[in-house]
Amino acid sequence: MTVNKTSRWDAADYGRNAAFVPALGAPVVELLAPQAGERILDLGCGDGALTVKLVEAGAIVTGVDASPAMVEAAQARGLDAHVADGQQLTFPPEFDAVFSNAALHWMLDPAAVARGVFRALKPGGRFVGEMGGQGNIATLRAALHAELAERGYSMPGGDPQWYAAPDEFRAVYEAAGFVDVVAHLIPRPTPLPAGVAGWLKTFRTGFLDSAAVPDEEQAGVAQAVERRLESAFRQPDGRWLADYVRLRFSMRKPH
Ligand code: BEZ
């Protein structure tokens, strides 16, 4: 089992700097079209900001996330949320739908995820979601890696995330038994409300830990990476736009 060890999440910081994650998740909730009374599993629910939307639609929702801090934040919103590794799901076929936003790219054994999601769905159930896709944050990652290399840090395991191409994604899910697998890439330049440095603090602290960057140097690294990206990401109005690419998908388990 391959587990991504480069995540360390701070729920309060995430709530401040990553509000765009659930905000930009609205179209994928629309694609899911949650119905009142449906049982839905939110895979990688994070702090539950988007899970709440499924509950508001009248669905009966269970959230799972690998981060205890995020699950605690989701529970504080009154959600039914549990700590679980998406690569080791053990749910029987009890869900009408599985939903996932901005989470699957952290799970490095996609075939294991696909098997667990397939098992968790009732016959005819659907899996709908969005994740980082091929090319996601390539410029951002390159700048971070260049800064770390210049400072003499090595990156254990090479900073792995699964930013799948549509064909690769389809092949994994068809092999698990899904049908009607639709997957496509959506380039989505994404505003970073706290700039590149704030984004790095929210999303890459665990990675900087794993590269053995001392806590007291992490802010300096973040500022230096931000400077490297000034010309690529800074807009004339002062906003920072990062090179996000989403892979949006839907599929169903056969009857
Ligand atoms: C993403 O949603 O694509 C993402 C978020 C944080 C770090 C890396 C990727």
Coordinates of C-alpha atoms and ligand atoms in Angstrom, one line a residue:
M1 CA 0.0 0.0 0.0
T2 CA 1.4 3.4 -1.0
V3 CA 0.4 6.1 1.4
N4 CA 1.2 9.8 0.8
K5 CA 3.1 11.0 3.8
T6 CA 3.4 14.6 2.6
S7 CA 0.2 15.9 4.1
R8 CA -0.1 17.9 7.3
W9 CA -3.3 19.9 7.7
D10 CA -4.3 22.7 10.0
A11 CA -8.1 23.0 9.8
A12 CA -8.3 26.7 10.9
D13 CA -5.6 27.7 8.4
Y14 CA -7.4 25.6 5.7
G15 CA -10.7 27.4 6.4
R16 CA -9.0 30.8 5.9
N17 CA -6.7 30.1 2.9
A18 CA -8.5 27.3 1.1
A19 CA -12.1 28.6 1.0
F20 CA -11.8 28.5 -2.8
V21 CA -11.7 24.7 -2.7
P22 CA -15.4 24.2 -1.7
A23 CA -16.5 27.5 -3.4
L24 CA -15.1 26.2 -6.7
G25 CA -16.6 22.8 -6.0
A26 CA -20.2 24.0 -6.8
P27 CA -20.3 22.7 -10.4
V28 CA -19.2 19.2 -9.3
V29 CA -22.0 19.2 -6.7
E30 CA -24.3 20.1 -9.5
L31 CA -23.0 17.2 -11.6
L32 CA -23.6 14.9 -8.6
A33 CA -27.2 16.3 -8.3
P34 CA -27.7 14.9 -4.7
Q35 CA -31.3 14.0 -4.0
A36 CA -33.2 14.1 -0.8
G37 CA -33.0 10.8 1.1
E38 CA -30.0 9.5 -0.9
R39 CA -27.1 7.9 1.0
I40 CA -23.9 9.6 -0.1
L41 CA -20.3 8.9 0.8
D42 CA -18.0 12.0 0.6
L43 CA -14.5 10.6 0.0
G44 CA -11.9 13.1 1.3
C45 CA -14.4 15.4 2.9
G46 CA -11.8 17.7 4.4
D47 CA -13.3 20.2 6.8
G48 CA -16.8 19.4 5.4
A49 CA -17.4 22.8 3.8
L50 CA -18.7 21.1 0.6
T51 CA -20.2 18.1 2.4
V52 CA -22.6 20.5 4.0
K53 CA -24.0 21.3 0.6
L54 CA -25.0 17.6 0.1
V55 CA -26.7 17.6 3.5
E56 CA -28.5 20.8 2.6
A57 CA -29.9 19.0 -0.5
G58 CA -31.5 16.5 1.8
A59 CA -29.0 13.6 1.4
I60 CA -27.8 11.4 4.2
V61 CA -24.1 11.9 4.1
T62 CA -21.1 10.1 5.6
G63 CA -17.7 11.8 5.2
V64 CA -14.3 10.2 5.4
D65 CA -10.9 11.8 5.4
A66 CA -7.4 10.7 6.3
S67 CA -6.7 13.7 8.4
P68 CA -7.9 13.6 12.0
A69 CA -7.7 17.4 12.2
M70 CA -10.0 17.8 9.2
V71 CA -12.4 15.2 10.4
E72 CA -12.6 17.0 13.8
A73 CA -13.5 20.2 11.9
A74 CA -16.1 18.4 9.8
Q75 CA -17.7 16.9 13.0
A76 CA -17.7 20.4 14.5
R77 CA -20.1 21.4 11.7
G78 CA -22.4 18.6 12.9
L79 CA -21.4 16.2 10.1
D80 CA -21.1 12.4 10.3
A81 CA -17.4 12.2 9.5
H82 CA -14.8 9.6 10.2
V83 CA -11.0 9.1 9.8
A84 CA -10.3 6.6 7.0
D85 CA -7.8 5.9 4.4
G86 CA -9.5 6.1 1.0
Q87 CA -7.2 3.3 -0.2
Q88 CA -8.6 1.0 2.4
L89 CA -12.4 1.6 2.3
T90 CA -14.4 -1.3 3.8
F91 CA -18.0 -0.1 3.3
P92 CA -20.4 -2.7 2.0
P93 CA -22.7 -1.7 -0.9
E94 CA -24.8 0.8 1.0
F95 CA -24.4 4.1 -0.9
D96 CA -26.4 5.6 -3.7
A97 CA -23.5 7.8 -4.7
V98 CA -19.9 8.4 -3.8
F99 CA -18.6 12.0 -4.2
S100 CA -15.1 13.3 -4.1
N101 CA -13.6 16.8 -4.5
A102 CA -9.9 17.7 -4.5
A103 CA -8.8 14.5 -2.7
L104 CA -8.1 11.6 -5.0
H105 CA -4.8 13.0 -6.2
W106 CA -3.4 12.4 -2.6
M107 CA -4.2 8.7 -2.8
L108 CA -1.3 7.0 -4.6
D109 CA -2.9 3.6 -5.0
P110 CA -5.8 4.5 -7.4
A111 CA -6.7 0.9 -8.1
A112 CA -7.3 0.3 -4.4
V113 CA -9.4 3.5 -4.2
A114 CA -11.5 2.3 -7.2
R115 CA -12.1 -1.1 -5.7
G116 CA -13.3 0.3 -2.4
V117 CA -15.6 2.9 -4.0
F118 CA -17.0 0.2 -6.3
R119 CA -17.7 -2.1 -3.3
A120 CA -19.3 0.8 -1.3
L121 CA -21.9 1.6 -4.1
K122 CA -25.3 -0.1 -4.5
P123 CA -25.8 -1.6 -8.0
G124 CA -26.5 1.4 -10.3
G125 CA -24.8 3.8 -7.9
R126 CA -22.7 6.7 -9.2
F127 CA -19.3 8.1 -8.5
V128 CA -18.9 11.8 -9.3
G129 CA -16.1 14.1 -8.5
E130 CA -13.1 16.2 -9.3
M131 CA -9.4 16.0 -8.6
G132 CA -6.1 17.5 -9.7
G133 CA -5.6 16.3 -13.3
Q134 CA -2.6 16.0 -15.7
G135 CA -0.5 19.2 -15.5
N136 CA -2.0 20.4 -12.3
I137 CA 0.1 23.1 -10.5
A138 CA 3.1 22.1 -12.7
T139 CA 4.5 25.6 -12.6
L140 CA 4.0 25.9 -8.9
R141 CA 5.6 22.6 -8.2
A142 CA 8.5 23.3 -10.4
A143 CA 9.2 26.6 -8.6
L144 CA 9.0 24.9 -5.2
H145 CA 11.3 22.1 -6.3
A146 CA 13.8 24.5 -7.8
E147 CA 13.9 26.5 -4.6
L148 CA 14.4 23.4 -2.4
A149 CA 17.1 22.1 -4.8
E150 CA 18.9 25.4 -4.6
R151 CA 18.9 25.3 -0.8
G152 CA 20.2 21.8 -0.9
Y153 CA 17.1 19.9 0.2
S154 CA 16.2 16.6 -1.5
M155 CA 12.6 15.5 -2.0
P156 CA 11.9 12.1 -0.6
G157 CA 9.8 10.1 -3.0
G158 CA 9.8 13.1 -5.5
D159 CA 6.6 14.8 -4.1
P160 CA 4.1 12.3 -5.4
Q161 CA 0.5 13.1 -6.3
W162 CA -1.6 11.3 -8.9
Y163 CA -2.6 14.0 -11.5
A164 CA -4.1 11.6 -13.9
A165 CA -4.7 12.0 -17.6
P166 CA -8.3 11.1 -18.6
D167 CA -7.3 7.9 -20.4
E168 CA -5.3 6.7 -17.5
F169 CA -8.1 7.5 -15.1
R170 CA -10.7 5.8 -17.2
A171 CA -8.6 2.6 -17.4
V172 CA -8.2 2.4 -13.6
Y173 CA -12.0 2.7 -13.0
E174 CA -13.1 0.5 -15.9
A175 CA -10.7 -2.2 -14.6
A176 CA -12.6 -1.9 -11.2
G177 CA -15.9 -2.7 -13.0
F178 CA -17.4 0.8 -13.5
V179 CA -19.3 1.7 -16.7
D180 CA -20.1 5.0 -18.5
V181 CA -16.8 6.4 -17.2
V182 CA -16.6 10.0 -18.4
A183 CA -13.4 12.0 -17.5
H184 CA -12.1 15.3 -18.9
L185 CA -9.5 17.9 -18.0
I186 CA -10.6 21.5 -17.1
P187 CA -7.8 24.1 -16.9
R188 CA -8.9 26.3 -14.1
P189 CA -6.5 29.2 -13.1
T190 CA -7.3 29.6 -9.5
P191 CA -7.1 32.7 -7.3
L192 CA -4.9 32.2 -4.2
P193 CA -6.3 34.5 -1.6
A194 CA -3.2 34.5 0.6
G195 CA -0.8 34.5 -2.3
V196 CA 1.7 31.7 -3.2
A197 CA 3.3 31.9 0.3
G198 CA -0.1 31.4 2.0
W199 CA -0.9 28.6 -0.3
L200 CA 2.4 26.8 0.5
K201 CA 1.7 27.2 4.2
T202 CA -1.8 25.7 3.9
F203 CA -1.1 22.9 1.4
R204 CA 2.6 22.1 1.5
T205 CA 3.7 22.3 5.2
G206 CA 3.6 18.5 5.4
F207 CA 5.7 18.3 2.2
L208 CA 8.3 20.8 3.6
D209 CA 8.4 18.7 6.8
S210 CA 9.1 15.6 4.7
A211 CA 11.9 17.4 2.8
A212 CA 13.4 18.2 6.3
V213 CA 13.0 21.9 6.0
P214 CA 13.1 23.2 9.6
D215 CA 10.0 25.0 10.8
E216 CA 11.9 28.3 11.1
E217 CA 13.0 28.2 7.5
Q218 CA 9.6 27.3 5.9
A219 CA 8.2 30.8 5.7
G220 CA 11.4 32.0 4.0
V221 CA 11.1 29.2 1.5
A222 CA 7.5 30.1 0.8
Q223 CA 8.4 33.8 0.3
A224 CA 11.2 32.8 -2.1
V225 CA 8.9 30.5 -4.1
E226 CA 6.4 33.4 -4.3
R227 CA 9.1 35.7 -5.7
R228 CA 10.0 33.0 -8.4
L229 CA 6.3 33.0 -9.5
E230 CA 5.7 36.7 -9.5
S231 CA 5.8 37.0 -13.3
A232 CA 3.9 33.8 -14.0
F233 CA 1.1 34.1 -11.4
R234 CA 0.7 37.8 -10.3
Q235 CA -2.1 39.6 -12.2
P236 CA -2.1 43.4 -12.9
D237 CA -4.8 43.8 -10.2
G238 CA -2.5 42.2 -7.6
R239 CA -4.3 38.8 -7.4
W240 CA -2.4 35.6 -7.6
L241 CA -3.7 32.9 -10.0
A242 CA -2.2 29.4 -9.8
D243 CA -2.1 26.9 -12.7
Y244 CA -4.8 24.4 -11.4
V245 CA -6.1 21.8 -13.8
R246 CA -9.1 19.7 -12.7
L247 CA -10.1 16.2 -13.8
R248 CA -13.8 16.1 -13.6
F249 CA -15.5 12.6 -13.8
S250 CA -18.6 10.6 -13.5
M251 CA -19.3 6.9 -13.8
R252 CA -21.7 4.2 -12.4
K253 CA -21.6 0.7 -11.0
P254 CA -23.6 -1.6 -13.3
H255 CA -27.0 -3.0 -12.1
Ligands
BEZ1 C1 -5.4 20.4 -5.8 O1 -6.5 20.5 -5.4 O2 -5.1 20.2 -7.0 C2 -4.2 20.5 -4.8 C3 -4.4 21.2 -3.7 C4 -3.4 21.2 -2.8 C5 -2.1 20.7 -3.1 C6 -1.9 20.1 -4.3 C7 -3.0 20.0 -5.2

